Amino acid sequence: MKNLPQIPDIPEEEQTPLVNVLVGLLEQYSTRIVLLEETVAGLKDEINILKGEKKRPKFKPSGMDESSDDKSGGTAKPGKRAGSKKESKNAKLDIHEDVIVSPSSPIPPGSRFKGYRDFVVQDLIISTHNTRYRLQRWITPEGETLNGELPMVLDGRHFGPELVRFILYQYHHCQTTQPLLLEQLREYGIDISSGQIDWILSKGHEQLHAEKDALLEAGLASSSYVTVDDSGARHKGKNGYVTHIGNDLFAWFKSTASKSRLNFLDILRAGHKDYWLSPDAIQYMEHNKLPLVQVNKLRAHLGKGFENETQWLECLHSVNIRGERHVRIATEGALFGSVLKHGFCNDLVIVSDDAGQFNILEHALCWIHAERLVHKMLPLNESHRQEIAHVRDQIWLLYTDLKSFKDNPDAWDKDTLSQRFDQIFKQKTKFATLNQLLKRIHKNKAELLKVLQCPDIPLHTNGSETDIRDYVKKRKVSGGTRSDDGQRSRDTFISIKKTCRKLDISFWDFLHDRICTAESTIPQLSDLVRARACAPGY
């Protein structure tokens, strides 16, 4: 970038069509050169790493100066230090033991007792507790054998429910790897193997799997919107993906080998396996350019449902639809019909980062991702920098007003906000590449301004970005999954953990309720999601 010549500002009287074309070409090739330089620098870093050397360090600016100033540029008002509000810190603590402490020196005769000065000490007891169940065996006069039975909460395992709870919490909540967990338990005095830990983590969770599956159906049926995102997730040594669906009420994860629209539509069926040729399904096929001849063949089966994938593929084969693209579009349409048939998503708004697989039903786009395209542009001279900064200021000002609109829609004129959108993304700057980007963003006007019709939806996908971050951390710490049971358990526990946090439920208490007690006191998460959605003020 330092060696590139700066493109000078050209006076308006000299901006002939030929000059504009040449300037545009210079901008494009200059941008490509900068990107190539960055790629070469990255490859040099990788070569240095392979040689055992270190890559170039990146020094980020310090944020210490920002901490003393507020966003408006002024000095923040001095306030009380954190934690200075005096409250009883021990009022909510359970006292398990009282110890009376007398003065060390003798008490003189005639002294008066003035009560106690309480000094509360919090501690943690970590110790093994091994129980030997001696199951009685009796033989009746008739020769029948009667045996004592283990408590149901043990589920036939040699490891108690509190130990199982601890292992699940450490692995799924504290991001502890299995080798470290094994070392930790053995240091505590637990005689356990790595295979037994793996069994506890991945087996015997059918009830929790069912609770997680019911969570998606409840979330889709009770919500007006969901935010979605996906990320990488290795499984059995191969690259795969995890899809997140959620909002303020729930978070739900599903790991698959693909992130296609077929996969997303399959997920939205919330466990249902049928295919449905409804009018909406036929309309979807027509919109996605399925040949009219094949659409008419499928129209003959209008209103018909297929119980599973095998029956659906037999139908496609019977009407001679065999091309890969045609089968895909027809299958997407049938899945789309199934999604709407079950009533989960009739009015649901899907907020995404503009990934193509999520562009179905009522679709809205994330403003943060849209603005990021402008922010990442590479200016080639000072004029370009000023143009980009000016456009970004306009975008953030409109974004701030849209946030205010969400809080009080009646106080704003929708047409005015829509016109301001046009003014921003239809303007012509001196940066040709920026003009092309603004034109491309303007094509998404309906999805970026979906909030004008649905004020309750968010303007971004920060919720999904935050939720999926835990999954990414687990992937970095523990790598991928090796078995289907392990993959399913990881999806289940991270879905339950994040949903508990949204519903203000302790994940530690939830595990105790589901694993350590015979009767649950915490309702099913799906029921809590429905109740929270119907609560006043939500």
Coordinates of C-alpha atoms in Angstrom, one line a residue:
M1 CA 0.0 0.0 0.0
K2 CA 2.9 2.3 0.7
N3 CA 4.4 1.9 -2.7
L4 CA 1.2 2.5 -4.7
P5 CA 0.8 5.9 -6.3
Q6 CA -2.1 8.0 -5.0
I7 CA -4.8 8.6 -7.5
P8 CA -5.3 12.4 -7.7
D9 CA -8.6 14.1 -7.5
I10 CA -9.8 15.0 -11.0
P11 CA -11.6 18.3 -11.6
E12 CA -15.2 17.9 -12.8
E13 CA -14.5 19.6 -16.1
E14 CA -11.9 17.0 -16.9
Q15 CA -14.0 14.0 -16.0
T16 CA -14.8 12.7 -19.4
P17 CA -16.3 9.2 -19.9
L18 CA -12.8 7.9 -20.9
V19 CA -11.2 9.4 -17.8
N20 CA -13.9 7.9 -15.5
V21 CA -13.4 4.5 -17.1
L22 CA -9.6 4.7 -16.6
V23 CA -10.0 5.9 -13.0
G24 CA -12.4 3.0 -12.3
L25 CA -9.9 0.5 -13.7
L26 CA -7.1 2.0 -11.7
E27 CA -9.2 1.7 -8.5
Q28 CA -10.0 -1.9 -9.2
Y29 CA -6.4 -2.9 -10.0
S30 CA -5.0 -1.0 -7.1
T31 CA -7.5 -2.8 -4.8
R32 CA -6.4 -6.1 -6.2
I33 CA -2.7 -5.2 -5.7
V34 CA -3.4 -4.4 -2.1
L35 CA -5.3 -7.6 -1.5
L36 CA -2.5 -9.6 -3.2
E37 CA 0.1 -7.9 -0.9
E38 CA -2.0 -8.9 2.1
T39 CA -2.2 -12.5 0.8
V40 CA 1.6 -12.7 0.2
A41 CA 2.2 -11.3 3.7
G42 CA -0.1 -14.0 5.1
L43 CA 1.6 -16.7 3.2
K44 CA 5.0 -15.5 4.4
D45 CA 3.7 -15.8 8.0
E46 CA 2.5 -19.4 7.3
I47 CA 6.0 -20.3 5.9
N48 CA 7.7 -18.8 8.9
I49 CA 5.4 -20.9 11.2
L50 CA 6.2 -24.1 9.2
K51 CA 9.9 -23.3 9.6
G52 CA 9.4 -23.0 13.4
E53 CA 9.6 -19.3 13.4
K54 CA 7.1 -16.8 14.7
K55 CA 4.8 -14.7 12.4
R56 CA 4.7 -11.0 12.5
P57 CA 3.2 -9.6 15.7
K58 CA 0.0 -7.5 15.6
F59 CA -0.1 -4.6 18.0
K60 CA -3.6 -3.4 18.7
P61 CA -4.2 0.2 19.9
S62 CA -4.6 0.6 23.6
G63 CA -8.1 1.2 24.9
M64 CA -7.0 2.9 28.1
D65 CA -7.7 6.4 26.8
E66 CA -11.2 5.4 25.8
S67 CA -12.0 4.2 29.3
S68 CA -11.8 7.7 30.7
D69 CA -14.0 9.4 28.1
D70 CA -17.6 8.7 27.1
K71 CA -18.8 8.2 23.6
S72 CA -19.6 11.8 23.1
G73 CA -16.0 12.8 23.5
G74 CA -16.4 14.4 26.9
T75 CA -15.0 13.3 30.2
A76 CA -17.1 10.8 32.0
K77 CA -18.8 12.0 35.2
P78 CA -17.2 10.7 38.3
G79 CA -19.3 8.2 40.2
K80 CA -19.1 5.7 42.9
R81 CA -16.6 2.9 42.5
A82 CA -18.0 -0.5 41.6
G83 CA -19.4 -2.4 44.5
S84 CA -19.5 0.7 46.8
K85 CA -23.3 0.3 47.4
K86 CA -23.4 -1.2 50.9
E87 CA -25.6 -4.3 51.0
S88 CA -25.6 -7.3 53.2
K89 CA -23.4 -9.7 51.4
N90 CA -24.3 -12.7 53.6
A91 CA -28.0 -12.3 53.8
K92 CA -28.7 -14.9 51.1
L93 CA -26.1 -17.4 52.2
D94 CA -27.1 -20.7 53.7
I95 CA -25.3 -21.3 57.0
H96 CA -24.4 -24.9 57.4
E97 CA -22.4 -24.8 60.6
D98 CA -22.1 -22.4 63.6
V99 CA -18.9 -22.4 65.6
I100 CA -18.8 -20.6 68.9
V101 CA -15.5 -18.9 69.5
S102 CA -14.7 -17.6 73.0
P103 CA -12.0 -15.0 73.8
S104 CA -8.5 -16.5 74.2
S105 CA -7.9 -14.7 77.5
P106 CA -9.9 -15.7 80.7
I107 CA -13.2 -13.8 81.2
P108 CA -13.1 -11.8 84.5
P109 CA -15.9 -12.3 87.0
G110 CA -18.8 -9.9 86.6
S111 CA -18.3 -9.5 82.8
R112 CA -21.5 -9.1 80.8
F113 CA -22.3 -11.1 77.7
K114 CA -22.9 -8.7 74.7
G115 CA -23.9 -11.2 72.0
Y116 CA -21.9 -12.2 69.0
R117 CA -20.0 -10.6 66.2
D118 CA -20.7 -12.8 63.2
F119 CA -17.8 -13.5 60.8
V120 CA -19.0 -15.7 57.9
V121 CA -16.5 -17.9 56.0
Q122 CA -17.4 -19.4 52.7
D123 CA -15.7 -22.7 51.8
L124 CA -16.1 -25.6 49.4
I125 CA -15.9 -29.3 50.4
I126 CA -14.6 -31.5 47.6
S127 CA -14.3 -35.1 48.7
T128 CA -15.2 -38.6 47.5
H129 CA -18.2 -40.3 48.8
N130 CA -18.3 -44.0 47.9
T131 CA -21.4 -46.0 48.7
R132 CA -21.6 -49.7 48.8
Y133 CA -25.2 -51.0 48.1
R134 CA -25.6 -54.4 49.6
L135 CA -28.5 -55.8 47.7
Q136 CA -30.2 -58.5 49.7
R137 CA -31.0 -61.8 48.0
W138 CA -33.8 -64.0 49.3
I139 CA -35.2 -67.3 48.1
T140 CA -38.9 -67.9 48.8
P141 CA -40.2 -71.3 49.8
E142 CA -41.5 -71.6 46.2
G143 CA -37.9 -71.2 44.9
E144 CA -38.3 -67.6 43.6
T145 CA -35.4 -65.3 44.1
L146 CA -36.0 -61.8 45.5
N147 CA -33.3 -59.2 45.0
G148 CA -32.9 -55.7 46.4
E149 CA -33.1 -52.9 43.8
L150 CA -30.8 -50.0 43.2
P151 CA -32.3 -46.5 43.4
M152 CA -33.7 -45.3 40.1
V153 CA -31.6 -42.2 40.1
L154 CA -28.4 -44.4 39.6
D155 CA -29.7 -45.7 36.3
G156 CA -27.6 -48.8 36.9
R157 CA -24.3 -46.9 36.8
H158 CA -21.4 -47.3 39.1
F159 CA -21.0 -43.5 39.3
G160 CA -23.4 -41.4 41.3
P161 CA -25.6 -38.7 39.9
E162 CA -23.6 -35.9 41.6
L163 CA -20.5 -37.1 39.9
V164 CA -22.3 -37.3 36.6
R165 CA -23.6 -33.8 37.1
F166 CA -20.1 -32.5 37.9
I167 CA -18.6 -34.2 34.8
L168 CA -21.2 -32.7 32.5
Y169 CA -20.9 -29.3 34.0
Q170 CA -17.1 -29.2 33.8
Y171 CA -17.1 -30.4 30.2
H172 CA -20.0 -28.4 28.7
H173 CA -19.9 -25.3 30.8
C174 CA -16.3 -24.9 31.9
Q175 CA -14.8 -26.1 28.6
T176 CA -12.6 -28.7 30.4
T177 CA -11.2 -31.2 28.0
Q178 CA -11.6 -35.0 28.7
P179 CA -7.9 -35.5 29.5
L180 CA -7.9 -32.7 32.0
L181 CA -11.2 -33.9 33.4
L182 CA -9.7 -37.4 33.8
E183 CA -6.7 -36.1 35.6
Q184 CA -8.8 -33.9 37.9
L185 CA -11.1 -36.7 38.9
R186 CA -8.2 -39.1 39.7
E187 CA -6.6 -36.4 41.8
Y188 CA -9.8 -36.2 43.7
G189 CA -9.6 -39.9 44.4
I190 CA -12.2 -41.1 41.8
D191 CA -11.2 -44.4 40.1
I192 CA -12.5 -43.8 36.6
S193 CA -11.2 -44.3 33.0
S194 CA -11.3 -42.1 29.9
G195 CA -13.8 -44.5 28.3
Q196 CA -16.1 -44.2 31.3
I197 CA -16.0 -40.4 31.1
D198 CA -16.7 -40.6 27.4
W199 CA -19.7 -42.8 28.1
I200 CA -21.1 -40.4 30.7
L201 CA -20.7 -37.5 28.3
S202 CA -22.3 -39.1 25.3
K203 CA -24.6 -41.9 26.4
G204 CA -27.9 -42.1 28.3
H205 CA -29.2 -38.7 27.6
E206 CA -32.3 -39.6 25.6
Q207 CA -34.7 -37.5 27.8
L208 CA -32.4 -34.4 27.4
H209 CA -32.2 -35.0 23.6
A210 CA -36.0 -35.1 23.5
E211 CA -36.2 -31.9 25.6
K212 CA -33.8 -30.1 23.2
D213 CA -35.8 -31.3 20.1
A214 CA -39.0 -30.0 21.6
L215 CA -37.3 -26.7 22.3
L216 CA -37.0 -25.8 18.6
E217 CA -40.7 -26.4 17.9
A218 CA -41.7 -24.3 20.9
G219 CA -39.3 -21.5 19.9
L220 CA -40.5 -21.3 16.3
A221 CA -44.2 -21.5 17.3
S222 CA -43.9 -18.9 20.1
S223 CA -41.6 -16.3 18.5
S224 CA -42.1 -13.5 16.0
Y225 CA -38.5 -13.7 14.8
V226 CA -35.3 -15.8 15.0
T227 CA -31.7 -14.9 14.2
V228 CA -29.6 -17.5 12.5
D229 CA -26.0 -18.2 11.8
D230 CA -23.6 -21.1 11.1
S231 CA -20.0 -22.0 11.7
G232 CA -17.6 -24.8 11.1
A233 CA -17.8 -28.1 13.1
R234 CA -15.5 -31.0 12.4
H235 CA -17.0 -34.5 12.8
K236 CA -15.2 -37.8 12.4
G237 CA -12.2 -36.0 10.9
K238 CA -14.2 -34.2 8.2
N239 CA -15.3 -30.6 7.9
G240 CA -18.9 -30.0 8.8
Y241 CA -21.2 -27.2 10.0
V242 CA -23.3 -26.2 12.9
T243 CA -26.4 -24.1 12.5
H244 CA -27.8 -21.8 15.2
I245 CA -31.4 -20.7 15.5
G246 CA -32.5 -18.6 18.4
N247 CA -33.6 -15.3 20.0
D248 CA -34.1 -13.9 23.5
L249 CA -36.1 -16.9 24.5
F250 CA -34.0 -19.9 23.4
A251 CA -30.9 -21.1 21.5
W252 CA -30.8 -24.2 19.4
F253 CA -27.9 -25.9 17.6
K254 CA -27.7 -28.6 15.0
S255 CA -24.5 -30.1 13.5
T256 CA -24.7 -31.4 9.9
A257 CA -22.4 -32.1 7.0
S258 CA -23.9 -29.3 4.9
K259 CA -25.1 -25.7 5.3
S260 CA -27.3 -25.7 2.1
R261 CA -30.8 -24.4 1.9
L262 CA -32.0 -28.1 1.9
N263 CA -30.3 -28.6 5.2
F264 CA -31.8 -25.4 6.7
L265 CA -35.3 -26.2 5.5
D266 CA -34.9 -29.7 7.0
I267 CA -34.0 -28.2 10.3
L268 CA -37.0 -25.8 10.3
R269 CA -39.3 -28.8 10.1
A270 CA -38.5 -29.3 13.8
G271 CA -38.2 -33.1 13.7
H272 CA -40.9 -33.8 11.1
K273 CA -39.9 -36.0 8.2
D274 CA -42.7 -35.4 5.7
Y275 CA -42.7 -33.6 2.3
W276 CA -45.7 -31.6 1.2
L277 CA -46.8 -30.4 -2.2
S278 CA -48.8 -27.4 -1.2
P279 CA -49.6 -24.3 -3.4
D280 CA -46.8 -22.5 -1.5
A281 CA -44.4 -25.3 -2.5
I282 CA -45.4 -25.0 -6.2
Q283 CA -45.0 -21.2 -6.0
Y284 CA -41.5 -21.7 -4.5
M285 CA -40.5 -24.0 -7.4
E286 CA -41.7 -21.5 -10.0
H287 CA -39.9 -18.6 -8.2
N288 CA -36.6 -20.6 -8.3
K289 CA -36.9 -21.3 -12.1
L290 CA -37.9 -25.0 -12.1
P291 CA -38.9 -25.7 -15.7
L292 CA -42.6 -25.2 -16.3
V293 CA -43.0 -28.7 -17.7
Q294 CA -41.8 -30.3 -14.5
V295 CA -43.8 -27.9 -12.3
N296 CA -46.9 -29.0 -14.2
K297 CA -46.0 -32.6 -13.6
L298 CA -45.8 -32.0 -9.8
R299 CA -48.9 -29.8 -9.9
A300 CA -50.9 -33.0 -10.6
H301 CA -49.9 -34.1 -7.1
L302 CA -51.0 -30.8 -5.5
G303 CA -52.2 -31.3 -1.9
K304 CA -50.4 -34.6 -1.5
G305 CA -48.0 -35.4 1.3
F306 CA -45.1 -37.9 1.5
E307 CA -44.2 -39.5 4.8
N308 CA -40.5 -39.7 4.2
E309 CA -37.6 -39.0 1.8
T310 CA -37.9 -42.4 0.1
Q311 CA -41.6 -41.8 -0.9
W312 CA -40.7 -38.3 -2.2
L313 CA -37.8 -39.5 -4.3
E314 CA -40.1 -42.2 -5.8
C315 CA -42.5 -39.5 -6.7
L316 CA -39.8 -37.4 -8.5
H317 CA -38.6 -40.6 -10.3
S318 CA -42.2 -41.3 -11.4
V319 CA -42.5 -37.9 -13.1
N320 CA -39.0 -38.1 -14.6
I321 CA -37.4 -35.4 -12.6
R322 CA -33.8 -36.6 -12.2
G323 CA -31.4 -33.7 -12.9
E324 CA -29.4 -32.7 -9.8
R325 CA -30.6 -29.0 -10.0
H326 CA -34.2 -29.9 -10.7
V327 CA -34.3 -32.5 -7.9
R328 CA -32.8 -29.9 -5.5
I329 CA -35.3 -27.2 -6.3
A330 CA -38.3 -29.5 -6.2
T331 CA -37.1 -31.0 -2.9
E332 CA -36.6 -27.5 -1.4
G333 CA -40.2 -26.6 -2.5
A334 CA -41.6 -29.8 -0.9
L335 CA -39.7 -29.1 2.3
F336 CA -40.9 -25.5 2.3
G337 CA -44.5 -26.8 2.0
S338 CA -43.8 -29.1 5.0
V339 CA -42.5 -26.2 7.1
L340 CA -45.6 -24.1 6.4
K341 CA -47.9 -27.1 6.9
H342 CA -46.9 -27.6 10.5
G343 CA -47.6 -23.9 11.2
F344 CA -44.3 -23.1 12.8
C345 CA -43.2 -20.3 10.5
N346 CA -46.2 -18.7 8.9
D347 CA -45.3 -15.2 10.2
L348 CA -41.8 -15.8 11.4
V349 CA -39.1 -13.3 10.4
I350 CA -35.6 -14.8 9.8
V351 CA -32.8 -12.3 10.5
S352 CA -29.5 -13.4 8.9
D353 CA -26.1 -12.1 7.7
D354 CA -27.2 -12.5 4.0
A355 CA -26.0 -16.1 3.6
G356 CA -28.1 -17.5 0.7
Q357 CA -29.4 -20.6 2.5
F358 CA -31.3 -18.4 5.0
N359 CA -33.1 -16.3 2.4
I360 CA -36.6 -17.8 2.8
L361 CA -40.0 -16.8 4.3
E362 CA -40.0 -13.3 5.8
H363 CA -36.3 -12.4 5.6
A364 CA -34.4 -9.5 7.2
L365 CA -30.8 -8.6 7.0
C366 CA -28.2 -7.6 9.6
W367 CA -27.2 -3.9 9.4
I368 CA -23.8 -4.7 11.1
H369 CA -22.8 -7.0 8.3
A370 CA -24.1 -4.6 5.6
E371 CA -22.0 -1.7 7.1
R372 CA -19.0 -4.0 7.5
L373 CA -18.8 -4.2 3.7
V374 CA -18.2 -0.4 3.5
H375 CA -15.9 -0.4 6.5
K376 CA -13.6 -3.0 4.9
M377 CA -13.2 -1.1 1.6
L378 CA -9.6 0.0 0.8
P379 CA -9.3 3.7 0.0
L380 CA -6.7 4.7 -2.6
N381 CA -6.4 8.3 -1.7
E382 CA -7.5 10.9 0.9
S383 CA -10.7 11.7 -1.1
H384 CA -11.7 8.0 -1.0
R385 CA -11.1 7.9 2.8
Q386 CA -13.4 10.9 3.3
E387 CA -16.1 9.5 1.1
I388 CA -16.1 6.2 3.0
A389 CA -16.1 8.0 6.4
H390 CA -19.0 10.2 5.2
V391 CA -21.1 7.2 4.0
R392 CA -20.4 5.3 7.2
D393 CA -21.5 8.3 9.3
Q394 CA -24.8 8.5 7.3
I395 CA -25.4 4.7 7.8
W396 CA -24.8 4.8 11.5
L397 CA -27.0 7.9 11.9
L398 CA -29.9 6.1 10.1
Y399 CA -29.2 3.0 12.2
T400 CA -29.5 5.0 15.4
D401 CA -32.8 6.4 14.2
L402 CA -34.1 2.9 13.3
K403 CA -33.3 1.9 16.9
S404 CA -35.3 4.8 18.1
F405 CA -38.1 3.8 15.8
K406 CA -38.2 0.4 17.3
D407 CA -38.7 1.9 20.8
N408 CA -41.5 4.2 19.6
P409 CA -42.8 3.4 16.1
D410 CA -45.7 6.0 16.3
A411 CA -43.2 8.9 16.7
W412 CA -41.5 8.3 13.3
D413 CA -42.6 8.6 9.7
K414 CA -41.8 5.4 7.8
D415 CA -41.7 7.1 4.4
T416 CA -39.0 9.6 5.7
L417 CA -36.8 6.7 6.9
S418 CA -37.3 4.9 3.6
Q419 CA -36.3 8.1 1.6
R420 CA -33.2 8.6 3.8
F421 CA -32.2 5.0 2.9
D422 CA -32.5 5.8 -0.8
Q423 CA -30.5 9.0 -0.4
I424 CA -27.6 7.1 1.3
F425 CA -27.4 4.1 -1.0
K426 CA -28.3 5.9 -4.3
Q427 CA -25.7 8.7 -3.9
K428 CA -22.8 9.1 -6.3
T429 CA -19.4 9.5 -4.8
K430 CA -15.9 10.1 -6.4
F431 CA -15.1 6.4 -5.5
A432 CA -16.4 4.2 -8.3
T433 CA -16.0 1.0 -6.3
L434 CA -17.9 2.5 -3.4
N435 CA -20.7 3.5 -5.8
Q436 CA -21.0 -0.1 -7.0
L437 CA -21.2 -1.4 -3.4
L438 CA -23.9 1.1 -2.4
K439 CA -25.9 0.1 -5.4
R440 CA -25.6 -3.6 -4.4
I441 CA -26.7 -2.9 -0.8
H442 CA -29.6 -0.8 -2.1
K443 CA -31.0 -3.9 -3.8
N444 CA -31.5 -5.3 -0.2
K445 CA -33.7 -2.4 0.8
A446 CA -36.8 -4.4 1.7
E447 CA -34.8 -6.8 3.9
L448 CA -32.8 -4.1 5.6
L449 CA -35.9 -2.0 6.3
K450 CA -38.0 -5.0 7.4
V451 CA -38.0 -3.4 10.8
L452 CA -40.4 -0.8 9.5
Q453 CA -43.1 -3.5 9.2
C454 CA -41.9 -5.6 12.2
P455 CA -40.6 -3.2 14.9
D456 CA -39.9 -6.1 17.3
I457 CA -37.2 -7.7 15.2
P458 CA -33.5 -6.8 15.9
L459 CA -31.4 -4.8 13.5
H460 CA -28.5 -7.3 13.7
T461 CA -27.6 -10.9 14.4
N462 CA -25.5 -10.2 17.4
G463 CA -27.5 -12.7 19.4
S464 CA -26.6 -15.5 17.1
E465 CA -23.0 -14.4 17.0
T466 CA -22.8 -14.4 20.8
D467 CA -24.6 -17.8 21.2
I468 CA -22.4 -19.5 18.6
R469 CA -19.2 -18.2 20.2
D470 CA -19.4 -20.9 22.9
Y471 CA -19.6 -23.5 20.2
V472 CA -16.5 -22.1 18.5
K473 CA -14.6 -22.0 21.8
K474 CA -15.5 -25.7 22.4
R475 CA -14.3 -26.5 18.9
K476 CA -11.0 -24.8 19.6
V477 CA -10.5 -26.4 22.9
S478 CA -11.7 -30.0 22.2
G479 CA -11.5 -30.2 18.4
G480 CA -14.3 -32.1 16.6
T481 CA -16.5 -35.0 17.7
R482 CA -15.7 -38.6 16.9
S483 CA -19.0 -40.4 17.3
D484 CA -22.6 -39.6 16.4
D485 CA -23.6 -39.8 20.0
G486 CA -20.9 -37.3 20.9
Q487 CA -22.0 -34.9 18.2
R488 CA -25.6 -35.1 19.3
S489 CA -24.7 -34.7 23.0
R490 CA -22.7 -31.6 22.2
D491 CA -25.6 -30.0 20.3
T492 CA -28.0 -30.9 23.1
F493 CA -26.0 -29.6 26.0
I494 CA -25.0 -26.3 24.4
S495 CA -28.6 -25.7 23.4
I496 CA -29.8 -26.4 26.9
K497 CA -27.1 -24.4 28.6
K498 CA -27.6 -21.3 26.4
T499 CA -31.4 -21.5 26.8
C500 CA -31.1 -21.8 30.6
R501 CA -29.1 -18.6 30.6
K502 CA -31.8 -16.8 28.6
L503 CA -34.5 -18.1 30.9
D504 CA -32.5 -17.1 34.1
I505 CA -32.1 -20.7 35.1
S506 CA -28.8 -22.0 36.7
F507 CA -27.4 -24.7 34.4
W508 CA -25.9 -26.3 37.5
D509 CA -29.4 -26.4 39.1
F510 CA -30.9 -27.7 35.9
L511 CA -28.5 -30.7 35.8
H512 CA -29.3 -31.4 39.4
D513 CA -33.0 -31.4 38.6
R514 CA -32.7 -33.6 35.6
I515 CA -30.0 -36.1 36.8
C516 CA -30.0 -36.1 40.6
T517 CA -33.7 -36.1 41.5
A518 CA -36.4 -38.6 40.7
E519 CA -39.1 -35.8 40.2
S520 CA -38.3 -32.7 38.3
T521 CA -39.2 -29.3 39.8
I522 CA -37.9 -27.2 36.9
P523 CA -40.6 -27.4 34.1
Q524 CA -39.7 -28.4 30.6
L525 CA -37.7 -25.7 28.8
S526 CA -40.2 -25.8 25.9
D527 CA -43.0 -25.0 28.3
L528 CA -41.0 -22.1 29.9
V529 CA -40.3 -20.7 26.4
R530 CA -44.0 -20.7 25.6
A531 CA -44.9 -19.1 29.0
R532 CA -42.3 -16.4 28.7
A533 CA -43.5 -15.6 25.1
C534 CA -47.0 -15.1 26.5
A535 CA -45.9 -13.1 29.5
P536 CA -47.0 -9.4 29.6
G537 CA -44.4 -7.0 28.3
Y538 CA -42.6 -9.5 26.1

